[in-house]
Tab-separated table of C-alpha atoms in Angstrom:
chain	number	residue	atom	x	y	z
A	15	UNK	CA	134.117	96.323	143.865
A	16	UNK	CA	134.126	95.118	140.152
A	17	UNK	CA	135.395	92.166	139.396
A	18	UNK	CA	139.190	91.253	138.083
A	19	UNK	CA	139.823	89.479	135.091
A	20	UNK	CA	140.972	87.069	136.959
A	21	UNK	CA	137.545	86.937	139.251
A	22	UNK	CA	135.915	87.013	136.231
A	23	UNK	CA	137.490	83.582	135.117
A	24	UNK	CA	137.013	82.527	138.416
A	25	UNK	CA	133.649	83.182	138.551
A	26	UNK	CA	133.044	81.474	135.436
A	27	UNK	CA	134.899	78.479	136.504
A	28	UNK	CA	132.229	77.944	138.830
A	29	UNK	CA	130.161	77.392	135.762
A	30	UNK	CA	131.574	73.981	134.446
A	31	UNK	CA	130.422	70.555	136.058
A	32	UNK	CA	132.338	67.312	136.544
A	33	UNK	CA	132.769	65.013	133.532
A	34	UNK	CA	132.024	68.008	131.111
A	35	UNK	CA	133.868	68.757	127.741
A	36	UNK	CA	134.333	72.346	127.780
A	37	UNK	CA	136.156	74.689	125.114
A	38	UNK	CA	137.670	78.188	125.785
A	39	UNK	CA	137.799	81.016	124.259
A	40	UNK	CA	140.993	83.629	123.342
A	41	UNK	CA	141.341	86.281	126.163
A	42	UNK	CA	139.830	86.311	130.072
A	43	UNK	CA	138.519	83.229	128.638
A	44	UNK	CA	141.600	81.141	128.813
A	45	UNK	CA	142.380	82.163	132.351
A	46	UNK	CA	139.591	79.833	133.357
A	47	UNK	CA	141.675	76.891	133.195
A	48	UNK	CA	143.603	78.547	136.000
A	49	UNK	CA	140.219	77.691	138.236
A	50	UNK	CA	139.377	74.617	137.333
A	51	UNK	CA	140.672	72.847	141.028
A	52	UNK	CA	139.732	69.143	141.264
A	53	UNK	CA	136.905	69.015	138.835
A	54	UNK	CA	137.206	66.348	136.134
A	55	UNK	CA	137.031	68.767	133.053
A	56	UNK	CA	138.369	67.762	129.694
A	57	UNK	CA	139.320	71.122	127.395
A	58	UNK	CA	138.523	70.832	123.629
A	59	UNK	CA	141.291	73.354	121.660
A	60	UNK	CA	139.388	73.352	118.080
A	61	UNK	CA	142.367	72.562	116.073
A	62	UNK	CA	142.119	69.241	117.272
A	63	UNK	CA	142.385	68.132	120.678
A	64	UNK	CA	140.765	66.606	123.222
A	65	UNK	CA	142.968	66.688	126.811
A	66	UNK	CA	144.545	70.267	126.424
A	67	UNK	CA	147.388	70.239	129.572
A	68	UNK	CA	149.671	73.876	130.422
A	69	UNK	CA	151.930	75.736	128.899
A	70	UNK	CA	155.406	74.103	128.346
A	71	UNK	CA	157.998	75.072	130.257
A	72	UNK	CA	160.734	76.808	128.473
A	73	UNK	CA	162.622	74.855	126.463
A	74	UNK	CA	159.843	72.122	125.689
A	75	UNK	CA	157.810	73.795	123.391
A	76	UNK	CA	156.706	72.030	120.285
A	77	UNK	CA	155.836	73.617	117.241
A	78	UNK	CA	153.035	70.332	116.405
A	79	UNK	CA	151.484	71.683	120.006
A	80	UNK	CA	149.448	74.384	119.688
A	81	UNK	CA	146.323	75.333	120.910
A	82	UNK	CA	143.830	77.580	118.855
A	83	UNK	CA	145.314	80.428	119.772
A	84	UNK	CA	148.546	79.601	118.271
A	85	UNK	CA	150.201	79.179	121.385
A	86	UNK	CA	152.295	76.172	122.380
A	87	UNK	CA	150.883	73.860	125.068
A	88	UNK	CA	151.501	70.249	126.438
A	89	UNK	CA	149.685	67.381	126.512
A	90	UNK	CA	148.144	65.129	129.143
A	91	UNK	CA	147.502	61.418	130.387
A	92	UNK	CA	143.789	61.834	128.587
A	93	UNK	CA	144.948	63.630	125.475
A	94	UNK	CA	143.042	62.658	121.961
A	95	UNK	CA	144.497	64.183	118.936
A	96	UNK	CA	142.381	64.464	115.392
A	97	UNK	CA	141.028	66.637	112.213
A	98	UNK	CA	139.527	69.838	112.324
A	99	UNK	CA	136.403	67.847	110.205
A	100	UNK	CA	136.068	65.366	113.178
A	101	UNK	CA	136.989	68.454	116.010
A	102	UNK	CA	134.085	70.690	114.230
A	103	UNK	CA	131.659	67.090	113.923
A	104	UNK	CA	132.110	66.702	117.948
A	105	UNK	CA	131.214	70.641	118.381
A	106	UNK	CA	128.466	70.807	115.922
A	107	UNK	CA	127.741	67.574	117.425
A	108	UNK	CA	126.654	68.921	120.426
A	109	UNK	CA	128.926	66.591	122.171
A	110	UNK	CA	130.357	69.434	123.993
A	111	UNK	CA	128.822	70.679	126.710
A	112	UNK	CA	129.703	74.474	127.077
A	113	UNK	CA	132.109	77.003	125.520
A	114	UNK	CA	133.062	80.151	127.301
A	115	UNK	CA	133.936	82.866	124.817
A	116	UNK	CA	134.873	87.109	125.133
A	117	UNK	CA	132.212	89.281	123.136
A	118	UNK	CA	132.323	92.866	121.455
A	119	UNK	CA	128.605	93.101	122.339
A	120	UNK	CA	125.534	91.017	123.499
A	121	UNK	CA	122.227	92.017	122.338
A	122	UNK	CA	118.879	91.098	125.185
A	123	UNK	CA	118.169	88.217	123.031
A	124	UNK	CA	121.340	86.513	123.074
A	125	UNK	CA	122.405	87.688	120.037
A	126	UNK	CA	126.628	87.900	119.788
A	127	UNK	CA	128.866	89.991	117.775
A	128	UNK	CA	133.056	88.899	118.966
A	129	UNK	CA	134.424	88.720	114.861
A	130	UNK	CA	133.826	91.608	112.927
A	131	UNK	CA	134.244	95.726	113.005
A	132	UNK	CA	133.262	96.954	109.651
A	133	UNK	CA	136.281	98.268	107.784
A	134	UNK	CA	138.029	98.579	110.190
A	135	UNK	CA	138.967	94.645	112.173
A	136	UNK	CA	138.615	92.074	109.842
A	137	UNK	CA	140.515	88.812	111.341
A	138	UNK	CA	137.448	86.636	111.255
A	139	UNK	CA	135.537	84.507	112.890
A	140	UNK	CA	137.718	81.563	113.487
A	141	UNK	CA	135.692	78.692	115.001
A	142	UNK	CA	133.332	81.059	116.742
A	143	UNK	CA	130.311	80.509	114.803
A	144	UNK	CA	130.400	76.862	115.033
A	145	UNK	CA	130.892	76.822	118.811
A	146	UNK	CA	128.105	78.953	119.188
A	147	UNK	CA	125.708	77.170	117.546
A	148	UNK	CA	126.931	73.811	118.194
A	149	UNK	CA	127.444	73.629	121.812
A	150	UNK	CA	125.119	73.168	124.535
A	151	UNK	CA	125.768	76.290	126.586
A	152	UNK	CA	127.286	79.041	125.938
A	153	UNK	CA	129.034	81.636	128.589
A	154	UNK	CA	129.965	85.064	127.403
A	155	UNK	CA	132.936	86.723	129.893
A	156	UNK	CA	133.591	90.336	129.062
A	157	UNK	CA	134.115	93.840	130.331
A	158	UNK	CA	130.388	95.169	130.894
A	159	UNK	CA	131.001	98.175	129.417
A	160	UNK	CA	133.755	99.541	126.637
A	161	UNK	CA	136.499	101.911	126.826
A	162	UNK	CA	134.124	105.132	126.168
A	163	UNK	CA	132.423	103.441	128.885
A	164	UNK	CA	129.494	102.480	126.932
A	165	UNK	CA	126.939	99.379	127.505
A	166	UNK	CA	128.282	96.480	126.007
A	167	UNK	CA	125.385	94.650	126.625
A	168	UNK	CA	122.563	95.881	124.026
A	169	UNK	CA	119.026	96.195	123.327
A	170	UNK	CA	120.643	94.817	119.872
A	171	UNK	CA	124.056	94.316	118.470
A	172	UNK	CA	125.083	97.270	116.160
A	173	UNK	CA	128.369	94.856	114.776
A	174	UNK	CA	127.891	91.872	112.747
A	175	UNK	CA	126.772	88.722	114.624
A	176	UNK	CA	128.877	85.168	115.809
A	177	UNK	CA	125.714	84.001	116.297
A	178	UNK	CA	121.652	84.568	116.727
A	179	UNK	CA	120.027	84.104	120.006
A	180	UNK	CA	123.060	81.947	121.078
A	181	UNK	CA	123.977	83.224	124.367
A	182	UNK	CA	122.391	81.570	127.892
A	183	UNK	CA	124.436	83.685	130.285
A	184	UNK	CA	127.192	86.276	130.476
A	185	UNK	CA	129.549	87.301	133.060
A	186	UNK	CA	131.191	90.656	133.378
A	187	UNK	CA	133.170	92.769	135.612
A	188	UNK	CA	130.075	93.547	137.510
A	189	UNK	CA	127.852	90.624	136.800
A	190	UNK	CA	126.271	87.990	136.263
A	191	UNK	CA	123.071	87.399	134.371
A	192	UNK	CA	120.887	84.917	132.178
A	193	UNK	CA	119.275	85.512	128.924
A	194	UNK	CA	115.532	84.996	129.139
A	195	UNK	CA	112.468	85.896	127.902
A	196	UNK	CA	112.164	89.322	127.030
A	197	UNK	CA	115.746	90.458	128.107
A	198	UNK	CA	118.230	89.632	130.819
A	199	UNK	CA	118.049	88.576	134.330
A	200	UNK	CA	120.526	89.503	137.111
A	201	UNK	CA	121.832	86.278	139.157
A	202	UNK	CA	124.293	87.904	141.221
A	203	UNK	CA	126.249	91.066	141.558
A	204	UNK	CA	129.672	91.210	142.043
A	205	UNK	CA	130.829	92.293	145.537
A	206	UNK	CA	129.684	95.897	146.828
A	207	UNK	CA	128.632	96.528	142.948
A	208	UNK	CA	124.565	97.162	143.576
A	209	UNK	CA	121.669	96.152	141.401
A	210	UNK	CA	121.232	99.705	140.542
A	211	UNK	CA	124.449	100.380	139.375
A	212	UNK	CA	124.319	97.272	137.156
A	213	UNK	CA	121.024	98.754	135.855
A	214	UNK	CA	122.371	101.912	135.315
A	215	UNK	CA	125.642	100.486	133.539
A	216	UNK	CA	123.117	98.378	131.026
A	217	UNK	CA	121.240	99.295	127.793
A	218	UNK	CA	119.378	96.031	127.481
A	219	UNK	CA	116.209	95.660	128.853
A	220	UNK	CA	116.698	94.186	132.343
A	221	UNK	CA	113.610	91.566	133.505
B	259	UNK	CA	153.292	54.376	90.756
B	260	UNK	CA	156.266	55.837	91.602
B	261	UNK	CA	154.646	58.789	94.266
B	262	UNK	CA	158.400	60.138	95.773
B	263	UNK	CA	159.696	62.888	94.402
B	264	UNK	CA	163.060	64.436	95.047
B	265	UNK	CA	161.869	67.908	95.592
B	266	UNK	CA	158.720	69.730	96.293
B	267	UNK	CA	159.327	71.730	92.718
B	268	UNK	CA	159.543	68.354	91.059
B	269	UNK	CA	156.474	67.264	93.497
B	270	UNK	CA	154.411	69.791	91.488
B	271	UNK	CA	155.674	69.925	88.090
B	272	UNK	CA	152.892	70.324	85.406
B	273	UNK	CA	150.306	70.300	88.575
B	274	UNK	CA	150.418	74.378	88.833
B	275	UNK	CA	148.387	76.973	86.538
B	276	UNK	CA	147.233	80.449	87.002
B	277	UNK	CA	143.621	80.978	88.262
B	278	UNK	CA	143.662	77.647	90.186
B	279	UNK	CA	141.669	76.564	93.231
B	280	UNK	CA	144.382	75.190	95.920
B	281	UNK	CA	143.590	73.458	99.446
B	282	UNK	CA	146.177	73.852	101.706
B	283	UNK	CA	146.694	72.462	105.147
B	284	UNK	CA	147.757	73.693	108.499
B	285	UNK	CA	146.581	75.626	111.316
B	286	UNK	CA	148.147	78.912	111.906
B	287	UNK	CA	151.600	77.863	111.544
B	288	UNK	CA	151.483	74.346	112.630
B	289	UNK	CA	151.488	71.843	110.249
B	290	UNK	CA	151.789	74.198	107.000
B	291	UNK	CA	153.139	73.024	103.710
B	292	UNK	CA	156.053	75.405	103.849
B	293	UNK	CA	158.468	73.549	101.061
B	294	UNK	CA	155.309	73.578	98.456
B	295	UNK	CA	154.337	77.016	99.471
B	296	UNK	CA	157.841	78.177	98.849
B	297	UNK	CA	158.347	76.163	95.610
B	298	UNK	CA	154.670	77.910	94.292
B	299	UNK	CA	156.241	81.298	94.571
B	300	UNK	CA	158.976	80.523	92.562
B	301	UNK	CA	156.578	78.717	90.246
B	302	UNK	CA	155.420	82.015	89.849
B	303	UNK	CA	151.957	81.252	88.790
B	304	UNK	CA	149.418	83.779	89.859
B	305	UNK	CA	145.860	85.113	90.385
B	306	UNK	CA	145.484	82.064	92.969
B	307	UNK	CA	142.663	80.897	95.284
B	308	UNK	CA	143.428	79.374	98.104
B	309	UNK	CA	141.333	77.408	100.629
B	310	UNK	CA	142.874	77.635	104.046
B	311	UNK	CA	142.363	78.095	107.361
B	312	UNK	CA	144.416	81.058	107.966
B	313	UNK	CA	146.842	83.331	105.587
B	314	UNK	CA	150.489	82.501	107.406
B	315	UNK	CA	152.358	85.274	108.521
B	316	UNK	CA	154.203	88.086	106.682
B	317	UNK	CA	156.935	86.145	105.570
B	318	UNK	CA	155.802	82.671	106.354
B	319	UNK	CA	153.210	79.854	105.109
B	320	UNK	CA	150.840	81.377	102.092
B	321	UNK	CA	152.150	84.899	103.671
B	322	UNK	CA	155.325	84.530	100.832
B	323	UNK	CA	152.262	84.548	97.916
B	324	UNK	CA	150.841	87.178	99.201
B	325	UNK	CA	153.802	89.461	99.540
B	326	UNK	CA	154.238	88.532	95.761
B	327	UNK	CA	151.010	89.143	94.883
B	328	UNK	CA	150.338	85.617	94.194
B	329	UNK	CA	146.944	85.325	95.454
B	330	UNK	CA	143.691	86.706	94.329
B	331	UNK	CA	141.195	85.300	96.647
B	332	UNK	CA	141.516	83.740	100.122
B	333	UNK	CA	138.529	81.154	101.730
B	334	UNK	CA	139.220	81.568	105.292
B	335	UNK	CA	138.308	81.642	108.808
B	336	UNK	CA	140.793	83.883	110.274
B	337	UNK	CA	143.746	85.891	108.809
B	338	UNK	CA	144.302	88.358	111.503
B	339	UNK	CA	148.482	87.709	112.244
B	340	UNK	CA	149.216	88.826	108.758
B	341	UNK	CA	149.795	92.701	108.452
B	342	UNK	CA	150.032	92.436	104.402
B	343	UNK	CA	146.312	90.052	104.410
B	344	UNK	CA	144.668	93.072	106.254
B	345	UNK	CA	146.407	95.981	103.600
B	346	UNK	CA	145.407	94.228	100.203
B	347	UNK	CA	142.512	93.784	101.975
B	348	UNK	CA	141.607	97.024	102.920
B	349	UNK	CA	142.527	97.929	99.592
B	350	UNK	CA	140.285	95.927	97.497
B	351	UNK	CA	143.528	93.746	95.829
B	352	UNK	CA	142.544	90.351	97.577
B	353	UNK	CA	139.559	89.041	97.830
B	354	UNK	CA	137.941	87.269	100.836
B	355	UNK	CA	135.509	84.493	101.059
B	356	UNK	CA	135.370	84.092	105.290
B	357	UNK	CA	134.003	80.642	106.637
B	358	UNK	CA	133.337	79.459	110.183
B	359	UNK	CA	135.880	77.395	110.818
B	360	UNK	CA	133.931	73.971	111.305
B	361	UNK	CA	132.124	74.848	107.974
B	362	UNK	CA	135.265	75.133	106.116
B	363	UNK	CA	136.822	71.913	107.480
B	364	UNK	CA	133.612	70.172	106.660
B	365	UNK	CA	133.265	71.874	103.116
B	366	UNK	CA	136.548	70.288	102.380
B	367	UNK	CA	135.514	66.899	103.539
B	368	UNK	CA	132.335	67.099	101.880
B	369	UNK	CA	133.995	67.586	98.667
B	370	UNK	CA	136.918	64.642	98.811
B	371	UNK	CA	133.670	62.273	100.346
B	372	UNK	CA	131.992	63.294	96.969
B	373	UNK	CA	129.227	64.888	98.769
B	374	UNK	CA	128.670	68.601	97.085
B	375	UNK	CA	126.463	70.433	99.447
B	376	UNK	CA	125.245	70.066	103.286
B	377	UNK	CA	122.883	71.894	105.569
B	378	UNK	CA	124.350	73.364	109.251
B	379	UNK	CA	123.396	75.334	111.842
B	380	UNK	CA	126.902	77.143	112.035
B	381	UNK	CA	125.800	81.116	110.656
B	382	UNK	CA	122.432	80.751	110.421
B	383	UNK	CA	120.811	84.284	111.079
B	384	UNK	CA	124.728	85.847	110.437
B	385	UNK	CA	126.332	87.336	107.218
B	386	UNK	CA	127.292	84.441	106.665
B	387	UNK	CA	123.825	82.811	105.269
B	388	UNK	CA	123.020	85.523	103.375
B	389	UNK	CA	122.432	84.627	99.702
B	390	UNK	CA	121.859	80.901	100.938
B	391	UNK	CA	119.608	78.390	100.888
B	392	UNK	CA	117.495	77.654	104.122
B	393	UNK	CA	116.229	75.017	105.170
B	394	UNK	CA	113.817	73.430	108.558
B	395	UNK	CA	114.805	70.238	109.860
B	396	UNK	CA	114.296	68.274	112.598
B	397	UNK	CA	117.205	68.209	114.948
B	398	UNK	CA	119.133	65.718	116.905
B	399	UNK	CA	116.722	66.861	119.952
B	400	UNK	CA	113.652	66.637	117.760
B	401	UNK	CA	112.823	70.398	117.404
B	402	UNK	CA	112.416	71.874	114.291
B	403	UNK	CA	115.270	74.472	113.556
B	404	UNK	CA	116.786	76.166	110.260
B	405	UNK	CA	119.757	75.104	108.511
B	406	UNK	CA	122.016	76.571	105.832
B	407	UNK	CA	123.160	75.403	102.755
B	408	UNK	CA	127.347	75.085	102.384
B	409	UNK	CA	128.812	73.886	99.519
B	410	UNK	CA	131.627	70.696	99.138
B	411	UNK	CA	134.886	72.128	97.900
B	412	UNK	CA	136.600	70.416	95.038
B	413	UNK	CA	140.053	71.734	94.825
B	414	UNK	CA	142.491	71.464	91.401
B	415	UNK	CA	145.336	71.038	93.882
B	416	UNK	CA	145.416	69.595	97.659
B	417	UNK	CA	149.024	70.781	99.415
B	418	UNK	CA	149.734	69.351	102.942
B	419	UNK	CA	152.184	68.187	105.664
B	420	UNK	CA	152.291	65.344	107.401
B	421	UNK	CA	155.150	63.826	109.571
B	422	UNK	CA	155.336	60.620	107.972
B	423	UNK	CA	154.631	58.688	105.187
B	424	UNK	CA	155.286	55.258	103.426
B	425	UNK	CA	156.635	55.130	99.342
B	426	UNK	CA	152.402	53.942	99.111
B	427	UNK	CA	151.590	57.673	100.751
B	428	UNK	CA	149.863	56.522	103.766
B	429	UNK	CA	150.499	59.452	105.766
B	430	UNK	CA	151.210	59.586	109.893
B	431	UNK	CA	150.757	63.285	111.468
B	432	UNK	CA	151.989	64.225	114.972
B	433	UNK	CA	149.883	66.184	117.578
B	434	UNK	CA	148.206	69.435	116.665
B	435	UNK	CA	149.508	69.237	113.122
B	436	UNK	CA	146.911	67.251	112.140
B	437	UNK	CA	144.661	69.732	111.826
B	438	UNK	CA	142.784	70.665	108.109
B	439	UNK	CA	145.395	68.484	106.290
B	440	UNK	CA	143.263	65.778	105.950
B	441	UNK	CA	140.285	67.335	104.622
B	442	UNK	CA	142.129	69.649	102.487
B	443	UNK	CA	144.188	66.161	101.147
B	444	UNK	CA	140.593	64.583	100.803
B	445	UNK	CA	139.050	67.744	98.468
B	446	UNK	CA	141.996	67.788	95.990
B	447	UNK	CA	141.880	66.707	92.389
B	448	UNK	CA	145.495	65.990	93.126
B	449	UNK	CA	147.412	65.854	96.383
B	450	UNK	CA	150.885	66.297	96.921
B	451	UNK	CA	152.035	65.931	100.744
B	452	UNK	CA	155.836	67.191	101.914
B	453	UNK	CA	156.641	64.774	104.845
B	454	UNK	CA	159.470	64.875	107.553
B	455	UNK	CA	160.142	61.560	106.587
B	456	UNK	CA	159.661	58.544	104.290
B	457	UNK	CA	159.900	55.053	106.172
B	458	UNK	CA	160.102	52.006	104.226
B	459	UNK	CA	157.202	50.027	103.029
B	460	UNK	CA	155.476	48.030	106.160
B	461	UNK	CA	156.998	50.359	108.893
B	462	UNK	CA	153.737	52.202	109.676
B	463	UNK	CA	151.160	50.478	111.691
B	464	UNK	CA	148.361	49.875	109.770
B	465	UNK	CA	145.931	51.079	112.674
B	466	UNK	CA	147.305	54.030	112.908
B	467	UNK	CA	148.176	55.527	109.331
B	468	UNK	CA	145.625	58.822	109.528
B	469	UNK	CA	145.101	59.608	105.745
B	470	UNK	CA	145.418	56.427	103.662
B	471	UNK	CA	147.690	56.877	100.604
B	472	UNK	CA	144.737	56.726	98.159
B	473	UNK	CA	144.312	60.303	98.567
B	474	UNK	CA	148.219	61.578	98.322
B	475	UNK	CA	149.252	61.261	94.625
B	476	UNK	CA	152.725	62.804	95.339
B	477	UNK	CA	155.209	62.613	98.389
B	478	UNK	CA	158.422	64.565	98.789
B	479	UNK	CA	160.403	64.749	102.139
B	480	UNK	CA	162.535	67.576	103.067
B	481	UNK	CA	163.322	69.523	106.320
B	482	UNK	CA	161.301	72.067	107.887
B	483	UNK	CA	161.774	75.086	109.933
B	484	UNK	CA	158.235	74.361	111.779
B	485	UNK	CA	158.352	78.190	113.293
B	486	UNK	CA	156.262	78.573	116.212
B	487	UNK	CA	153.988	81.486	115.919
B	488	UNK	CA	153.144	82.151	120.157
B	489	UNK	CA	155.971	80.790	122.138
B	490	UNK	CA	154.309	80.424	125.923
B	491	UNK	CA	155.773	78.731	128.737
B	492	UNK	CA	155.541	78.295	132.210
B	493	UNK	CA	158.359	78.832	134.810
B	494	UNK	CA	159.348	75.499	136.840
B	495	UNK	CA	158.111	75.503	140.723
B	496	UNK	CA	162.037	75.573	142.551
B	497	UNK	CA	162.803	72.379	143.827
């Protein structure tokens, strides 16, 4: 069976190490907090914070507490607050050690495209592009395929890119696998999903 | 120098002209200057340019100059909670410079440190380094890799927020607010800063006073409806 969202953010939980700095994404992304458990992981938000805690509860909320996407949160015993020029120093920095990010479409060579549809979406790329090539690692989590059920992971992006060769490993619904040389490499299916059907669900070149 | 004024139109009198450049901070909706965005629509200057992070809302934050056609050009990261940002758009009216986030935070910096131009990583092999100047450097892990060109931003006018500030404009923000309103203070030719409230001289602790007052030329306090722009909570476990 594929994955859930929420298996995905499990699943890419099981990614961070103790004592890392770690930023998350909008989307399944942010669920991963949910699966942290005991390990000693400090959440960046890029509007700057260091320490990000839960949601409020109702009634608490704080309109100075936001998160980068928008939404109020609280703070915790280990909380640093600062600038978005010192927040974007510390993740071009490479002082953090892995950001876990939702994707439109990943090319073989670890190309990503999550900001842009021609014409059509035009939000922007927020701090994407800086994560990217900033941090150490970088996780993709996204549906493997699209609504039309197409291949979301490419032979190469068709969408503008985040980013240029950025990617080291992406988890989907049915998934997970590395970015090496010359395309990507499965490390594990998810449960009763075969290596053959994640072949057959994948444009990129599969090593 | 008397730096307090009694209200954010008398903040900015003789500051505003059409066709200026104008840094503004916030983050979304945290931390906006909403009294000098509001008193710049009545102003009623026009074919603005504004650096900032995001575009407000519809009828909040630089949302209000848009609706009144205000604006002319927007250098931003990301501007998609505004319905009326996406139409004039669309539609060819506004114009859009878009900037990784990091790279406009450190543009802004770069240009109130009096540095004009820097190399990054951040875009490099994207639309966004297209038409700029690369460079090879050696990294911080000593591999050679290519770098882009950005430019410092030097703005006419530097608008911000801050919680609180002394009659010498030292400025205090709280939490998340922070955010680009001390780089966009630092890149202004002038900087005006609406505050929740102005202590008396010698309240603030030195240590902690986040933008020192040489960069804020002009203070006014007033209130602020701070709106929140994602309300999300969490339901208490029962007793």
């Amino acid at each position: 069976m594929p994955w859930t969202r929420e298996q995905m953010a499990e699943r890419a939980a099981a990614e961070l190490a103790d004592g890392w700095y770690v930023n998350l994404g909008i989307g399944i992304p942010t669920l991963v907090a949910n699966y942290i458990g005991d390990k000693d992981i400090t959440l960046q938000s890029e509007n700057g914070m260091l320490g990000m805690g839960p949601f409020p509860y109702e009634g608490e909320e704080d309109p100075d507490l936001i998160n980068a996407g928008k939404q109020t949160i609280t703070e915790l015993s280990r909380t640093a607050y600062f600038d978005s020029a010192t927040s974007f120093g510390m993740i071009r920095g490479g002082k953090i050690a892995c950001a876990i990010l939702g994707a439109m479409e990943v090319a073989e060579n670890g190309d990503l495209a999550n900001w842009m549809i021609p014409g059509k979406l035009v939000k922007g790329m927020g701090g994407a592009m800086d994560l990217v090539a900033g941090v150490k690692r970088v996780v993709v989590v996204m549906d493997h395929q699209n609504k039309a059920g197409e291949s979301k992971l490419l032979k190469e992006c068709t969408l503008p890119l985040t980013g240029a060769g950025v990617v080291d490993r992406i988890i989907t619904n049915l998934g997970v696998l590395d970015v090496v040389e010359g395309g990507l490499r499965i490390v594990e299916t998810a449960p009763e999903v075969s290596e053959d059907a994640l072949r057959a669900a994948t444009e990129a070149t599969i090593v | 120098m008397q730096k307090i004024h009694d209200t954010a139109e008398a903040a900015l009198d003789g500051l505003l002209r059409d066709d200026m450049l104008i840094a503004a901070g916030g983050f979304g909706l945290c931390g906006i200057p909403e009294l000098l965005l509001d008193a710049i629509r009545k102003s009623g200057v026009r074919d603005l340019t504004f650096a900032s992070n995001n575009a407000g809302v519809d009828d909040f934050g630089i949302g209000i100059l848009l609706a009144s056609k205000q604006v002319k050009k927007m250098m931003s990261s990301y501007v998609g909670e505004n319905a009326e940002f996406m139409r004039q758009f669309l539609d060819g009216e506004l114009e859009v410079e878009f900037n990784p986030q990091g790279t406009l935070a450190e543009r802004m910096r770069a240009g109130g440190a009096g540095i004009p131009g820097f190399y990054t990583k951040t875009g490099v092999g994207t639309q966004i380094a297209e038409g700029k100047e690369h460079k090879e450097f050696e990294g911080p892990d000593g591999s050679t890799e290519t770098y882009i060109l950005e430019r410092g931003i030097f703005a006419d006018l530097a608008i911000v927020k801050a919680w609180k500030a002394d009659d010498t404009g030292n400025l205090v923000f709280r939490k998340t607010a922070r955010n680009f309103n001390v780089p966009a203070a630092m890149c202004g030719k002038v900087c005006v800063a609406e505050v929740e409230e102005i202590v008396p001289r010698g309240s603030l602790d030195p240590d902690t006073i986040h933008l020192p007052g040489v960069y804020v030329h002009r203070l006014v306090q007033g209130d602020h409806e701070k709106r929140i722009e994602q309300r999300t909570t969490r339901k208490k476990e029962a007793a």
